mmCIF file of C-alpha atoms in Angstrom:
data_model
loop_
_atom_site.group_PDB
_atom_site.id
_atom_site.type_symbol
_atom_site.label_atom_id
_atom_site.label_comp_id
_atom_site.label_asym_id
_atom_site.label_seq_id
_atom_site.Cartn_x
_atom_site.Cartn_y
_atom_site.Cartn_z
ATOM 1 C CA ASP A 1 118.001 117.257 95.768
ATOM 2 C CA GLY A 2 118.388 114.500 98.718
ATOM 3 C CA GLY A 3 118.356 111.531 97.758
ATOM 4 C CA ILE A 4 120.153 108.264 96.264
ATOM 5 C CA THR A 5 121.668 107.224 93.055
ATOM 6 C CA GLN A 6 122.123 104.215 91.414
ATOM 7 C CA SER A 7 124.220 103.379 88.449
ATOM 8 C CA PRO A 8 124.551 101.979 86.102
ATOM 9 C CA LYS A 9 120.855 102.045 85.735
ATOM 10 C CA TYR A 10 121.382 99.330 82.642
ATOM 11 C CA LEU A 11 124.069 96.407 82.703
ATOM 12 C CA PHE A 12 125.747 93.888 81.398
ATOM 13 C CA ARG A 13 128.304 91.543 81.768
ATOM 14 C CA LYS A 14 129.935 88.353 80.073
ATOM 15 C CA GLU A 15 129.966 85.521 82.715
ATOM 16 C CA GLY A 16 133.557 84.868 84.219
ATOM 17 C CA GLN A 17 132.978 88.985 84.676
ATOM 18 C CA ASN A 18 133.269 91.066 87.865
ATOM 19 C CA VAL A 19 130.994 94.584 87.461
ATOM 20 C CA THR A 20 130.299 96.931 90.641
ATOM 21 C CA LEU A 21 126.897 98.829 90.705
ATOM 22 C CA SER A 22 127.617 102.385 92.512
ATOM 23 C CA CYS A 23 125.225 103.161 95.060
ATOM 24 C CA GLU A 24 125.256 107.351 96.602
ATOM 25 C CA GLN A 25 123.233 108.725 99.278
ATOM 26 C CA ASN A 26 122.841 112.360 100.317
ATOM 27 C CA LEU A 27 120.506 112.070 103.034
ATOM 28 C CA ASN A 28 124.304 111.747 105.779
ATOM 29 C CA HIS A 29 121.719 108.410 106.721
ATOM 30 C CA ASP A 30 123.930 106.606 108.349
ATOM 31 C CA ALA A 31 122.935 102.704 107.574
ATOM 32 C CA MET A 32 123.430 102.373 103.743
ATOM 33 C CA TYR A 33 121.533 98.503 101.843
ATOM 34 C CA TRP A 34 121.869 96.114 99.139
ATOM 35 C CA TYR A 35 118.535 94.259 98.162
ATOM 36 C CA ARG A 36 118.055 92.244 94.841
ATOM 37 C CA GLN A 37 114.697 91.129 93.367
ATOM 38 C CA ASP A 38 114.474 88.656 91.053
ATOM 39 C CA PRO A 39 111.313 88.369 88.656
ATOM 40 C CA GLY A 40 108.024 88.702 89.998
ATOM 41 C CA GLN A 41 109.630 88.153 93.535
ATOM 42 C CA GLY A 42 110.324 90.146 97.012
ATOM 43 C CA LEU A 43 113.851 92.060 98.073
ATOM 44 C CA ARG A 44 115.813 89.735 99.315
ATOM 45 C CA LEU A 45 118.876 91.125 101.747
ATOM 46 C CA ILE A 46 122.762 90.725 99.935
ATOM 47 C CA TYR A 47 124.810 93.464 102.412
ATOM 48 C CA TYR A 48 124.305 95.851 105.087
ATOM 49 C CA SER A 49 126.590 98.581 106.650
ATOM 50 C CA GLN A 50 125.695 100.577 109.281
ATOM 51 C CA ILE A 51 128.651 102.746 109.230
ATOM 52 C CA VAL A 52 131.774 103.240 107.847
ATOM 53 C CA ASN A 53 134.633 100.432 107.028
ATOM 54 C CA ASP A 54 131.872 97.771 108.423
ATOM 55 C CA PHE A 55 128.820 95.922 106.897
ATOM 56 C CA GLN A 56 128.252 92.495 107.605
ATOM 57 C CA LYS A 57 126.529 90.399 105.991
ATOM 58 C CA GLY A 58 122.293 89.484 104.675
ATOM 59 C CA ASP A 59 120.314 86.713 103.621
ATOM 60 C CA ILE A 60 122.232 85.933 100.508
ATOM 61 C CA ALA A 61 125.472 87.413 99.896
ATOM 62 C CA GLU A 62 127.506 84.059 98.490
ATOM 63 C CA GLY A 63 129.393 86.042 95.181
ATOM 64 C CA TYR A 64 128.672 90.047 96.073
ATOM 65 C CA SER A 65 131.154 92.364 98.100
ATOM 66 C CA VAL A 66 131.154 95.470 98.919
ATOM 67 C CA SER A 67 133.180 97.930 100.564
ATOM 68 C CA ARG A 68 131.605 101.269 102.172
ATOM 69 C CA GLU A 69 135.063 103.668 102.710
ATOM 70 C CA LYS A 70 132.765 106.715 102.965
ATOM 71 C CA LYS A 71 129.269 107.743 104.541
ATOM 72 C CA GLU A 72 127.687 109.217 101.027
ATOM 73 C CA SER A 73 129.149 105.722 98.920
ATOM 74 C CA PHE A 74 128.468 102.118 99.187
ATOM 75 C CA PRO A 75 129.207 100.223 95.656
ATOM 76 C CA LEU A 76 128.363 95.968 95.293
ATOM 77 C CA THR A 77 130.662 94.813 93.191
ATOM 78 C CA VAL A 78 128.547 91.022 92.307
ATOM 79 C CA THR A 79 131.994 88.857 90.943
ATOM 80 C CA SER A 80 131.765 85.926 88.679
ATOM 81 C CA ALA A 81 131.441 83.594 91.720
ATOM 82 C CA GLN A 82 127.615 84.767 91.941
ATOM 83 C CA LYS A 83 125.722 81.475 89.881
ATOM 84 C CA ASN A 84 122.993 83.566 88.864
ATOM 85 C CA PRO A 85 123.627 87.428 89.343
ATOM 86 C CA THR A 86 120.674 88.664 86.484
ATOM 87 C CA ALA A 87 118.820 90.305 88.501
ATOM 88 C CA PHE A 88 117.009 94.185 89.729
ATOM 89 C CA TYR A 89 119.668 94.865 92.330
ATOM 90 C CA LEU A 90 118.271 97.929 94.935
ATOM 91 C CA CYS A 91 120.389 100.301 96.829
ATOM 92 C CA ALA A 92 118.854 101.874 99.883
ATOM 93 C CA SER A 93 120.207 104.137 102.887
ATOM 94 C CA SER A 94 118.578 104.910 106.722
ATOM 95 C CA THR A 95 119.077 106.575 109.778
ATOM 96 C CA THR A 96 119.955 104.281 112.919
ATOM 97 C CA GLY A 97 118.655 106.138 115.347
ATOM 98 C CA THR A 98 115.096 106.902 115.326
ATOM 99 C CA PRO A 99 112.530 104.411 114.189
ATOM 100 C CA GLY A 100 109.958 104.301 111.523
ATOM 101 C CA ASN A 101 109.532 105.864 107.587
ATOM 102 C CA THR A 102 113.067 106.017 107.634
ATOM 103 C CA ILE A 103 114.282 103.798 105.069
ATOM 104 C CA TYR A 104 115.061 105.308 101.540
ATOM 105 C CA PHE A 105 115.964 103.242 97.751
ATOM 106 C CA GLY A 106 117.432 104.410 94.918
ATOM 107 C CA GLU A 107 115.220 104.394 91.762
ATOM 108 C CA GLY A 108 117.535 99.965 91.013
ATOM 109 C CA SER A 109 119.824 99.251 88.604
ATOM 110 C CA TRP A 110 119.830 96.553 86.037
ATOM 111 C CA LEU A 111 122.559 93.593 85.593
ATOM 112 C CA THR A 112 122.432 90.641 82.819
ATOM 113 C CA VAL A 113 125.074 88.636 82.172
ATOM 114 C CA VAL A 114 124.768 87.071 78.841
ATOM 115 C CA ALA B 1 109.765 79.951 107.494
ATOM 116 C CA GLN B 2 108.631 82.715 106.121
ATOM 117 C CA LYS B 3 108.184 85.941 107.603
ATOM 118 C CA ILE B 4 105.704 88.156 105.703
ATOM 119 C CA THR B 5 103.136 86.592 103.485
ATOM 120 C CA GLN B 6 100.653 87.623 100.894
ATOM 121 C CA THR B 7 98.732 85.635 100.096
ATOM 122 C CA GLN B 8 97.029 87.800 96.556
ATOM 123 C CA PRO B 9 99.227 87.884 93.875
ATOM 124 C CA GLY B 10 96.864 89.149 91.293
ATOM 125 C CA MET B 11 94.212 92.065 91.789
ATOM 126 C CA PHE B 12 91.652 93.672 89.830
ATOM 127 C CA VAL B 13 89.747 96.551 91.238
ATOM 128 C CA GLN B 14 87.492 99.484 88.779
ATOM 129 C CA GLU B 15 88.460 102.497 89.980
ATOM 130 C CA LYS B 16 87.212 104.903 92.508
ATOM 131 C CA GLU B 17 86.715 100.832 94.380
ATOM 132 C CA ALA B 18 88.463 100.986 97.551
ATOM 133 C CA VAL B 19 91.338 97.397 97.696
ATOM 134 C CA THR B 20 92.169 95.585 100.732
ATOM 135 C CA LEU B 21 95.992 94.359 100.202
ATOM 136 C CA ASP B 22 96.652 91.365 102.816
ATOM 137 C CA CYS B 23 99.568 90.682 104.486
ATOM 138 C CA THR B 24 100.262 88.926 107.420
ATOM 139 C CA TYR B 25 103.972 88.191 109.738
ATOM 140 C CA ASP B 26 105.517 86.161 112.071
ATOM 141 C CA THR B 27 107.554 87.644 114.329
ATOM 142 C CA SER B 28 108.538 87.051 117.926
ATOM 143 C CA ASP B 29 110.603 89.828 118.343
ATOM 144 C CA PRO B 30 107.688 92.509 120.262
ATOM 145 C CA SER B 31 108.913 95.346 119.172
ATOM 146 C CA TYR B 32 109.174 95.424 115.271
ATOM 147 C CA GLY B 33 107.654 97.399 112.555
ATOM 148 C CA LEU B 34 105.378 97.035 109.620
ATOM 149 C CA PHE B 35 105.960 99.056 106.099
ATOM 150 C CA TRP B 36 104.080 99.271 102.086
ATOM 151 C CA TYR B 37 105.393 100.180 99.553
ATOM 152 C CA LYS B 38 104.436 100.120 96.346
ATOM 153 C CA GLN B 39 106.270 99.810 92.941
ATOM 154 C CA PRO B 40 105.733 100.788 89.129
ATOM 155 C CA SER B 41 106.532 99.034 86.405
ATOM 156 C CA SER B 42 109.757 101.837 86.143
ATOM 157 C CA GLY B 43 111.765 99.558 89.626
ATOM 158 C CA GLU B 44 111.867 102.088 92.270
ATOM 159 C CA MET B 45 110.651 101.762 95.726
ATOM 160 C CA ILE B 46 107.810 104.034 96.995
ATOM 161 C CA PHE B 47 107.278 104.391 100.711
ATOM 162 C CA LEU B 48 103.289 103.804 101.779
ATOM 163 C CA ILE B 49 102.963 103.913 104.967
ATOM 164 C CA TYR B 50 104.130 102.232 108.135
ATOM 165 C CA GLN B 51 103.278 100.947 111.671
ATOM 166 C CA GLY B 52 104.712 99.749 114.342
ATOM 167 C CA SER B 53 103.982 97.456 116.838
ATOM 168 C CA TYR B 54 103.349 99.341 119.775
ATOM 169 C CA ASP B 55 101.824 102.457 117.916
ATOM 170 C CA GLN B 56 97.715 102.578 119.203
ATOM 171 C CA GLN B 57 95.947 104.000 116.296
ATOM 172 C CA ASN B 58 95.965 102.769 111.876
ATOM 173 C CA ALA B 59 98.521 104.429 110.650
ATOM 174 C CA THR B 60 97.202 106.693 107.948
ATOM 175 C CA GLU B 61 99.164 108.913 104.869
ATOM 176 C CA GLY B 62 96.016 110.213 102.584
ATOM 177 C CA ARG B 63 93.992 107.800 101.088
ATOM 178 C CA TYR B 64 96.257 105.055 102.567
ATOM 179 C CA SER B 65 95.359 103.377 105.601
ATOM 180 C CA LEU B 66 97.125 100.216 107.243
ATOM 181 C CA ASN B 67 94.501 98.205 109.266
ATOM 182 C CA PHE B 68 96.710 96.299 111.548
ATOM 183 C CA GLN B 69 95.159 93.549 113.923
ATOM 184 C CA LYS B 70 98.034 92.453 115.704
ATOM 185 C CA ALA B 71 96.686 90.029 117.473
ATOM 186 C CA ARG B 72 96.149 88.242 114.203
ATOM 187 C CA LYS B 73 99.494 89.738 112.853
ATOM 188 C CA SER B 74 98.144 91.096 110.358
ATOM 189 C CA ALA B 75 98.585 94.611 108.608
ATOM 190 C CA ASN B 76 96.275 94.374 105.120
ATOM 191 C CA LEU B 77 96.348 98.165 103.611
ATOM 192 C CA VAL B 78 93.425 99.463 102.196
ATOM 193 C CA ILE B 79 93.917 102.255 99.044
ATOM 194 C CA SER B 80 90.332 104.491 99.014
ATOM 195 C CA ALA B 81 89.426 105.647 95.341
ATOM 196 C CA SER B 82 91.693 103.825 93.569
ATOM 197 C CA GLN B 83 93.079 105.454 90.263
ATOM 198 C CA LEU B 84 94.150 104.532 87.565
ATOM 199 C CA GLY B 85 98.036 105.256 88.233
ATOM 200 C CA ASP B 86 97.441 102.633 91.231
ATOM 201 C CA SER B 87 98.118 99.922 89.332
ATOM 202 C CA ALA B 88 101.633 98.916 90.421
ATOM 203 C CA MET B 89 103.265 95.869 92.342
ATOM 204 C CA TYR B 90 102.887 96.443 96.262
ATOM 205 C CA PHE B 91 105.424 94.440 99.303
ATOM 206 C CA CYS B 92 104.310 94.444 102.671
ATOM 207 C CA ALA B 93 108.001 94.849 104.742
ATOM 208 C CA MET B 94 108.496 94.029 107.703
ATOM 209 C CA ARG B 95 111.397 95.084 110.205
ATOM 210 C CA GLU B 96 112.670 93.644 113.240
ATOM 211 C CA GLY B 97 113.277 95.735 116.852
ATOM 212 C CA ARG B 98 112.601 98.893 117.047
ATOM 213 C CA GLY B 99 114.547 100.683 115.206
ATOM 214 C CA ILE B 100 116.056 103.234 117.119
ATOM 215 C CA GLN B 101 119.316 101.662 117.458
ATOM 216 C CA GLY B 102 121.442 100.547 113.967
ATOM 217 C CA ALA B 103 120.283 98.838 111.339
ATOM 218 C CA GLN B 104 116.668 98.506 109.711
ATOM 219 C CA LYS B 105 116.515 95.558 108.196
ATOM 220 C CA LEU B 106 113.640 94.819 106.190
ATOM 221 C CA VAL B 107 111.568 91.068 105.148
ATOM 222 C CA PHE B 108 109.717 91.288 103.242
ATOM 223 C CA GLY B 109 106.559 89.856 101.633
ATOM 224 C CA GLN B 110 106.894 88.369 97.787
ATOM 225 C CA GLY B 111 104.001 91.520 96.343
ATOM 226 C CA THR B 112 100.690 91.615 94.974
ATOM 227 C CA ARG B 113 100.251 93.599 91.340
ATOM 228 C CA LEU B 114 96.828 95.627 91.642
ATOM 229 C CA THR B 115 95.845 96.298 88.481
ATOM 230 C CA ILE B 116 93.139 98.945 88.504
ATOM 231 C CA ASN B 117 90.187 99.040 85.712
ATOM 232 C CA PRO B 118 88.960 101.680 83.910
#
């Protein structure tokens, strides 16, 4: 089935450690996104990529890094510089050629810093 | 400035009643798109309905319809004949630009928690 796969679903990290969240899509979408959601809040854009080997900062990029070496994959690294990393992280993908309801989300990853 | 405002933190509705979830937006771009997503407790974002700024008619998808009032910059979601399974968080989101080229970056509201009572 086509879709977006995020892993792991739950992740615990010690303070000072980097952690990488995986996002893979088989929808042949050019654009991919990472959003962060805090409890009771809406989503905020961390990074996005419109094409392989290119990515742009979103509204809250500090303390995060990404790469886009393959069209299907857009991993997010939460670095030790991110002061409050405990949150729910959602990956999404979309086409870039047509407007409308072509934005799909993965099931999310819960990150807890212990 | 807040681009998407959802003024109802929580709503309680009796099963089978219709419910309207409010959303107002702010943009100076004449081209934009408005989305509604449902987020159950499991966390995934489920797309419900989309309205483009140039669409002449209000969007409808099954039991969902979007009451689009462009002059008021409002895009309320109407759910007819509510069901227990409709209990979830609901988010309104906006994409500025036509979305034909480049990424479709979304700005989200704070959400409304809808509870359907039997």
